[in-house]
């Protein structure tokens, strides 16, 4: 079977790593923002619900 | 129908990107974002409300990301004209570092996230205003007005003028006459600011076929209109003091700043392009940035002093 995969260059690999780190950090920041925002908006009672 | 037909920038056949995170940050127009953050913050400080500081910071971040998203949508659509203007040729899409589809997706996702976040963390009036701002900038200004009328930046300026209204709405849940005055200051400031730039960059706009005022109505008419708008800017700058939501001290500062704005515009009008280096136009452009920053900084100081004193 012929090899049809594209082999990334060094620059492409480096750029991809850079983008992946940035996406990871942005997602982590978004999660923290939603968590803290929810606590402030709803207060500690958000954890105290009848089951 | 647009005067300038849009040409499609081809997607790169190379599927692997060399775009860095910095290229995606550049799509958000960070310098415009910084102005949005500042004016939205001033809107919040002047508003008669005491929001939770962290929720206020989240709201500011959402407004900034929303503004950035509209910048990414603008860069996606305008890549064809950005590619022929010296000022914009190195932007991520025309330079080929970011594919047009990536810029479009990035802008749409961030628009949805920023509007949703502002709605949940502040209120849905502010979120609706942010959604309207993004729509107005990306669709009404970028896709329609920019290529079809020399009034493009006059009407389109509404998008750049809305952040303090959104900031005010985020903490009060209302749109009031005070926030409309803040809107008016930026709205009236936009034409002289961009027309000063267009006067000394008219070659660039001519090449791209963008119907800026100097290219359509001529330099003399543009200089006259700059002078008229600068008088309106100077008057709008002192309105917060006349409306009693800023102190007389602010009013005095705004009057001096406004008088200087009119003086710089008068220089543009009276020298009338006889200076080949276009120094009066460049001076007005530079001063216009200082003016807007100084007016909002004065409003911020005034608001903070009133809060601490009251």
Short mmCIF file of C-alpha atoms in Angstrom, two decimals:
data_model
loop_
_atom_site.label_atom_id
_atom_site.label_comp_id
_atom_site.label_asym_id
_atom_site.label_seq_id
_atom_site.Cartn_x
_atom_site.Cartn_y
_atom_site.Cartn_z
CA UNK A 1 0.00 0.00 0.00
CA UNK A 2 1.44 3.41 -0.90
CA UNK A 3 2.43 5.75 1.92
CA UNK A 4 0.09 8.77 1.59
CA UNK A 5 0.71 10.46 4.90
CA UNK A 6 2.07 14.01 5.01
CA UNK A 7 5.19 14.28 7.12
CA UNK A 8 5.11 17.56 9.06
CA UNK A 9 8.16 19.78 8.91
CA UNK A 10 9.98 20.92 12.03
CA UNK A 11 8.36 24.37 11.78
CA UNK A 12 4.87 22.84 11.44
CA UNK A 13 5.41 20.60 14.48
CA UNK A 14 6.64 23.56 16.52
CA UNK A 15 3.68 25.71 15.47
CA UNK A 16 1.23 22.91 16.29
CA UNK A 17 2.73 22.48 19.77
CA UNK A 18 2.49 26.24 20.30
CA UNK A 19 -1.20 26.23 19.28
CA UNK A 20 -1.98 23.18 21.43
CA UNK A 21 -0.50 24.81 24.54
CA UNK A 22 -2.46 28.01 23.85
CA UNK A 23 -5.75 26.09 23.39
CA UNK A 24 -5.08 24.18 26.63
CA UNK A 25 -4.41 27.37 28.59
CA UNK A 26 -7.47 29.11 27.08
CA UNK A 27 -9.74 26.18 27.96
CA UNK A 28 -8.34 26.03 31.52
CA UNK A 29 -8.96 29.77 31.91
CA UNK A 30 -12.53 29.37 30.61
CA UNK A 31 -13.26 26.53 33.05
CA UNK A 32 -11.92 28.57 35.99
CA UNK A 33 -13.98 31.61 34.89
CA UNK A 34 -17.19 29.57 34.65
CA UNK A 35 -16.48 27.85 38.01
CA UNK A 36 -15.77 31.10 39.89
CA UNK A 37 -18.59 32.97 38.12
CA UNK A 38 -21.07 30.23 39.04
CA UNK A 39 -19.98 30.26 42.70
CA UNK A 40 -20.40 34.04 42.88
CA UNK A 41 -23.73 34.11 41.02
CA UNK A 42 -25.34 31.21 42.88
CA UNK A 43 -23.34 31.27 46.12
CA UNK A 44 -22.30 28.26 48.21
CA UNK A 45 -25.90 27.03 48.06
CA UNK A 46 -25.11 25.62 44.63
CA UNK A 47 -23.44 22.70 46.45
CA UNK A 48 -26.26 22.27 48.97
CA UNK A 49 -29.15 20.79 47.00
CA UNK A 50 -31.64 18.14 48.10
CA UNK A 51 -30.87 14.88 46.37
CA UNK B 1 -24.45 46.29 -4.17
CA UNK B 2 -20.87 46.80 -3.16
CA UNK B 3 -18.60 49.04 -5.21
CA UNK B 4 -15.73 46.69 -4.55
CA UNK B 5 -16.45 43.09 -5.38
CA UNK B 6 -14.95 40.65 -2.96
CA UNK B 7 -12.34 38.29 -4.29
CA UNK B 8 -11.85 34.94 -2.64
CA UNK B 9 -8.51 34.27 -1.05
CA UNK B 10 -7.66 30.68 -1.88
CA UNK B 11 -7.21 28.16 0.90
CA UNK B 12 -3.65 26.93 1.06
CA UNK B 13 -3.23 23.46 -0.51
CA UNK B 14 -0.80 22.70 2.33
CA UNK B 15 -3.02 21.17 5.01
CA UNK B 16 -0.49 21.58 7.80
CA UNK B 17 -0.43 25.04 9.30
CA UNK B 18 2.53 27.01 10.56
CA UNK B 19 0.26 29.50 12.35
CA UNK B 20 1.24 30.19 15.95
CA UNK B 21 -1.02 31.22 18.81
CA UNK B 22 0.29 34.75 18.24
CA UNK B 23 -1.28 34.77 14.76
CA UNK B 24 -4.67 33.96 16.26
CA UNK B 25 -4.19 36.67 18.89
CA UNK B 26 -3.41 39.09 16.03
CA UNK B 27 -6.80 38.15 14.47
CA UNK B 28 -8.44 39.66 17.56
CA UNK B 29 -6.93 43.12 16.85
CA UNK B 30 -5.39 43.51 20.34
CA UNK B 31 -4.96 47.29 20.04
CA UNK B 32 -8.65 47.77 19.28
CA UNK B 33 -9.44 45.33 22.10
CA UNK B 34 -7.45 47.43 24.58
CA UNK B 35 -9.56 50.48 23.70
CA UNK B 36 -12.73 48.39 24.06
CA UNK B 37 -11.64 47.11 27.49
CA UNK B 38 -10.81 50.64 28.64
CA UNK B 39 -14.04 52.30 27.46
CA UNK B 40 -16.23 49.41 28.69
CA UNK B 41 -14.50 49.64 32.09
CA UNK B 42 -15.17 53.39 32.26
CA UNK B 43 -18.83 52.69 31.43
CA UNK B 44 -18.97 50.26 34.37
CA UNK B 45 -17.26 52.64 36.82
CA UNK B 46 -19.57 55.54 35.94
CA UNK B 47 -22.70 53.38 36.21
CA UNK B 48 -24.71 53.71 39.44
CA UNK B 49 -24.11 50.14 40.59
CA UNK B 50 -21.64 48.16 42.68
CA UNK B 51 -21.06 44.86 40.94
CA UNK B 52 -18.98 42.00 42.30
CA UNK B 53 -15.43 42.83 41.12
CA UNK B 54 -14.79 39.33 39.75
CA UNK B 55 -18.08 39.27 37.81
CA UNK B 56 -17.25 42.74 36.48
CA UNK B 57 -13.82 41.47 35.34
CA UNK B 58 -15.45 38.46 33.65
CA UNK B 59 -17.91 40.80 31.90
CA UNK B 60 -15.03 43.00 30.68
CA UNK B 61 -13.19 39.91 29.40
CA UNK B 62 -16.34 38.73 27.57
CA UNK B 63 -16.80 42.16 25.96
CA UNK B 64 -13.12 42.18 24.92
CA UNK B 65 -13.31 38.67 23.41
CA UNK B 66 -16.54 39.59 21.60
CA UNK B 67 -14.87 42.66 20.12
CA UNK B 68 -11.87 40.51 19.17
CA UNK B 69 -14.16 37.96 17.52
CA UNK B 70 -15.67 40.68 15.34
CA UNK B 71 -12.10 41.67 14.41
CA UNK B 72 -11.38 38.07 13.33
CA UNK B 73 -14.57 38.03 11.20
CA UNK B 74 -13.50 41.35 9.68
CA UNK B 75 -10.06 39.95 8.82
CA UNK B 76 -11.64 36.84 7.30
CA UNK B 77 -13.91 38.87 5.01
CA UNK B 78 -11.47 41.67 4.20
CA UNK B 79 -8.44 39.49 3.39
CA UNK B 80 -8.65 40.45 -0.30
CA UNK B 81 -8.38 44.19 0.34
CA UNK B 82 -5.96 43.74 3.27
CA UNK B 83 -3.61 42.01 0.79
CA UNK B 84 -3.22 45.17 -1.33
CA UNK B 85 -2.81 47.71 1.49
CA UNK B 86 0.69 48.26 2.94
CA UNK B 87 -0.78 48.80 6.42
CA UNK B 88 -2.56 45.43 6.47
CA UNK B 89 -0.64 43.15 4.10
CA UNK B 90 1.10 41.35 6.97
CA UNK B 91 -2.13 40.39 8.75
CA UNK B 92 -2.42 36.63 9.38
CA UNK B 93 -4.92 35.82 6.58
CA UNK B 94 -3.48 37.82 3.62
CA UNK B 95 0.04 36.69 4.57
CA UNK B 96 -1.15 33.07 4.37
CA UNK B 97 -0.29 32.10 7.96
CA UNK B 98 -3.96 31.52 8.87
CA UNK B 99 -6.43 30.01 6.38
CA UNK B 100 -9.63 32.05 5.76
CA UNK B 101 -11.81 29.21 7.04
CA UNK B 102 -9.81 29.06 10.28
CA UNK B 103 -10.28 32.79 10.85
CA UNK B 104 -14.04 32.45 10.17
CA UNK B 105 -14.43 29.51 12.56
CA UNK B 106 -12.33 31.23 15.22
CA UNK B 107 -14.45 34.39 14.98
CA UNK B 108 -17.78 32.54 15.09
CA UNK B 109 -16.85 30.32 18.04
CA UNK B 110 -15.50 33.23 20.08
CA UNK B 111 -18.60 35.32 19.24
CA UNK B 112 -20.90 32.61 20.58
CA UNK B 113 -18.77 31.99 23.69
CA UNK B 114 -18.41 35.68 24.56
CA UNK B 115 -22.12 36.48 24.14
CA UNK B 116 -23.14 33.36 26.12
CA UNK B 117 -20.66 34.12 28.91
CA UNK B 118 -21.77 37.76 29.20
CA UNK B 119 -25.42 36.69 29.25
CA UNK B 120 -24.90 34.13 32.02
CA UNK B 121 -22.46 36.15 34.13
CA UNK B 122 -23.97 39.65 33.71
CA UNK B 123 -27.34 39.92 31.98
CA UNK B 124 -28.96 39.26 28.61
CA UNK B 125 -29.43 42.95 27.75
CA UNK B 126 -25.64 43.40 27.80
CA UNK B 127 -25.22 40.12 25.89
CA UNK B 128 -27.73 41.26 23.25
CA UNK B 129 -25.86 44.56 22.86
CA UNK B 130 -22.58 42.64 22.44
CA UNK B 131 -24.18 40.34 19.84
CA UNK B 132 -25.54 43.40 18.02
CA UNK B 133 -22.09 45.04 18.10
CA UNK B 134 -20.46 41.95 16.58
CA UNK B 135 -23.19 41.71 13.92
CA UNK B 136 -23.01 45.43 13.14
CA UNK B 137 -19.22 45.43 12.77
CA UNK B 138 -18.87 42.14 10.86
CA UNK B 139 -21.96 42.30 8.63
CA UNK B 140 -23.25 45.89 8.37
CA UNK B 141 -19.84 47.60 8.36
CA UNK B 142 -17.40 45.03 6.96
CA UNK B 143 -19.58 43.22 4.41
CA UNK B 144 -21.76 46.11 3.31
CA UNK B 145 -20.83 49.71 4.18
CA UNK B 146 -17.03 49.54 3.92
CA UNK B 147 -17.06 48.68 0.22
CA UNK B 148 -20.09 50.68 -0.84
CA UNK B 149 -20.20 54.18 0.71
CA UNK B 150 -17.84 56.93 1.91
CA UNK B 151 -20.08 57.13 5.01
CA UNK B 152 -18.70 53.66 5.91
CA UNK B 153 -16.80 54.66 9.03
CA UNK B 154 -19.42 57.24 10.08
CA UNK B 155 -22.17 54.61 10.40
CA UNK B 156 -19.78 51.75 11.18
CA UNK B 157 -18.37 53.82 14.04
CA UNK B 158 -21.45 52.82 16.05
CA UNK B 159 -19.87 49.39 16.62
CA UNK B 160 -16.74 50.92 18.17
CA UNK B 161 -18.83 53.30 20.25
CA UNK B 162 -21.00 50.65 21.92
CA UNK B 163 -18.54 49.10 24.48
CA UNK B 164 -19.17 51.72 27.24
CA UNK B 165 -22.93 51.18 26.71
CA UNK B 166 -22.39 47.41 27.11
CA UNK B 167 -20.24 47.98 30.22
CA UNK B 168 -22.96 50.20 31.70
CA UNK B 169 -25.68 47.68 30.81
CA UNK B 170 -23.66 44.78 32.25
CA UNK B 171 -23.76 46.29 35.76
CA UNK B 172 -27.13 48.12 35.71
CA UNK B 173 -29.23 46.04 33.32
CA UNK B 174 -30.32 49.23 31.55
CA UNK B 175 -29.35 51.63 28.76
CA UNK B 176 -29.53 55.21 30.01
CA UNK B 177 -28.97 58.71 28.67
CA UNK B 178 -25.54 58.79 30.39
CA UNK B 179 -24.33 55.71 28.53
CA UNK B 180 -25.69 57.16 25.28
CA UNK B 181 -23.56 60.28 25.89
CA UNK B 182 -20.48 58.03 26.20
CA UNK B 183 -21.55 56.35 22.95
CA UNK B 184 -21.90 59.75 21.29
CA UNK B 185 -18.35 60.84 22.21
CA UNK B 186 -16.76 57.82 20.47
CA UNK B 187 -19.28 57.86 17.61
CA UNK B 188 -18.52 61.50 16.72
CA UNK B 189 -14.77 61.00 17.27
CA UNK B 190 -14.54 58.17 14.71
CA UNK B 191 -14.92 60.16 11.43
CA UNK B 192 -12.19 62.79 12.06
CA UNK B 193 -9.89 60.06 13.42
CA UNK B 194 -10.22 57.79 10.37
CA UNK B 195 -10.45 60.58 7.78
CA UNK B 196 -7.16 62.05 9.06
CA UNK B 197 -5.64 58.60 8.46
CA UNK B 198 -7.38 58.31 5.08
CA UNK B 199 -5.93 61.68 3.97
CA UNK B 200 -2.33 60.53 4.36
CA UNK B 201 -3.05 56.91 3.35
CA UNK B 202 -5.39 57.72 0.46
CA UNK B 203 -3.11 55.89 -1.99
CA UNK B 204 -3.56 52.68 -0.02
CA UNK B 205 -7.36 52.97 0.05
CA UNK B 206 -7.41 53.97 -3.64
CA UNK B 207 -5.43 50.83 -4.56
CA UNK B 208 -7.76 48.64 -2.54
CA UNK B 209 -10.81 50.39 -4.05
CA UNK B 210 -12.26 51.23 -0.63
CA UNK B 211 -14.47 54.34 -1.04
CA UNK B 212 -13.04 56.42 1.81
CA UNK B 213 -14.17 60.05 1.95
CA UNK B 214 -10.98 61.61 0.40
CA UNK B 215 -11.16 59.21 -2.57
CA UNK B 216 -14.84 59.90 -3.22
CA UNK B 217 -15.65 63.48 -2.12
CA UNK B 218 -12.11 64.83 -2.46
CA UNK B 219 -9.59 66.17 0.05
CA UNK B 220 -11.17 69.63 0.42
CA UNK B 221 -14.60 68.27 1.34
CA UNK B 222 -13.00 65.77 3.75
CA UNK B 223 -11.05 68.53 5.52
CA UNK B 224 -14.26 70.58 5.88
CA UNK B 225 -16.15 67.61 7.31
CA UNK B 226 -13.28 66.82 9.71
CA UNK B 227 -13.55 70.37 11.08
CA UNK B 228 -17.33 70.10 11.55
CA UNK B 229 -17.06 66.73 13.30
CA UNK B 230 -14.23 67.98 15.53
CA UNK B 231 -16.48 70.78 16.83
CA UNK B 232 -19.18 68.19 17.54
CA UNK B 233 -16.59 65.98 19.32
CA UNK B 234 -15.49 68.92 21.48
CA UNK B 235 -19.12 69.65 22.46
CA UNK B 236 -19.94 65.99 23.13
CA UNK B 237 -16.83 65.75 25.34
CA UNK B 238 -18.25 68.25 27.85
CA UNK B 239 -21.77 66.75 27.84
CA UNK B 240 -21.04 64.46 30.84
CA UNK B 241 -20.40 67.58 32.95
CA UNK B 242 -23.49 69.34 31.56
CA UNK B 243 -25.53 66.21 32.28
CA UNK B 244 -24.19 66.20 35.87
CA UNK B 245 -22.69 62.74 35.80
CA UNK B 246 -19.17 64.20 35.75
CA UNK B 247 -17.75 67.07 37.78
CA UNK B 248 -17.11 70.66 36.61
CA UNK B 249 -13.37 69.85 36.87
CA UNK B 250 -13.87 67.13 34.26
CA UNK B 251 -15.83 69.63 32.16
CA UNK B 252 -12.89 72.05 32.23
CA UNK B 253 -10.41 69.33 31.21
CA UNK B 254 -12.75 68.16 28.42
CA UNK B 255 -13.13 71.75 27.17
CA UNK B 256 -9.34 72.17 26.90
CA UNK B 257 -8.91 68.76 25.21
CA UNK B 258 -11.78 69.56 22.83
CA UNK B 259 -10.37 72.98 21.97
CA UNK B 260 -7.06 71.32 21.07
CA UNK B 261 -8.96 68.81 18.89
CA UNK B 262 -10.60 71.69 17.00
CA UNK B 263 -7.23 73.45 16.67
CA UNK B 264 -5.56 70.35 15.16
CA UNK B 265 -8.52 70.01 12.76
CA UNK B 266 -8.29 73.69 11.88
CA UNK B 267 -4.64 73.12 10.94
CA UNK B 268 -5.69 70.25 8.65
CA UNK B 269 -8.35 72.51 7.11
CA UNK B 270 -6.23 75.64 6.70
CA UNK B 271 -2.95 74.05 5.52
CA UNK B 272 -5.15 72.10 3.07
CA UNK B 273 -2.53 69.60 1.96
CA UNK B 274 0.13 72.17 1.06
CA UNK B 275 2.56 70.29 3.34
CA UNK B 276 3.82 67.35 1.24
CA UNK B 277 4.79 65.48 4.44
CA UNK B 278 1.09 65.73 5.56
CA UNK B 279 2.21 66.76 9.04
CA UNK B 280 -1.12 68.38 10.11
CA UNK B 281 -3.05 65.22 9.14
CA UNK B 282 -0.58 62.96 10.97
CA UNK B 283 -0.65 65.28 13.99
CA UNK B 284 -4.47 65.18 14.10
CA UNK B 285 -4.49 61.39 13.80
CA UNK B 286 -1.99 61.10 16.68
CA UNK B 287 -3.82 63.66 18.82
CA UNK B 288 -7.21 62.03 18.20
CA UNK B 289 -5.94 58.84 19.90
CA UNK B 290 -4.57 60.87 22.83
CA UNK B 291 -7.88 62.78 23.04
CA UNK B 292 -10.09 59.71 23.35
CA UNK B 293 -7.77 58.11 25.88
CA UNK B 294 -7.53 61.34 27.90
CA UNK B 295 -11.30 61.97 27.89
CA UNK B 296 -12.08 58.48 29.14
CA UNK B 297 -9.17 58.57 31.62
CA UNK B 298 -10.56 61.86 32.99
CA UNK B 299 -14.05 60.31 33.22
CA UNK B 300 -12.54 57.30 35.00
CA UNK B 301 -10.68 59.45 37.55
CA UNK B 302 -13.79 61.56 38.03
CA UNK B 303 -15.95 58.47 38.59
CA UNK B 304 -13.45 56.89 41.01
CA UNK B 305 -13.13 60.11 43.03
CA UNK B 306 -16.93 60.40 43.19
CA UNK B 307 -17.17 56.79 44.40
CA UNK B 308 -14.46 57.19 47.04
CA UNK B 309 -15.83 60.56 48.11
CA UNK B 310 -19.42 59.36 48.18
#
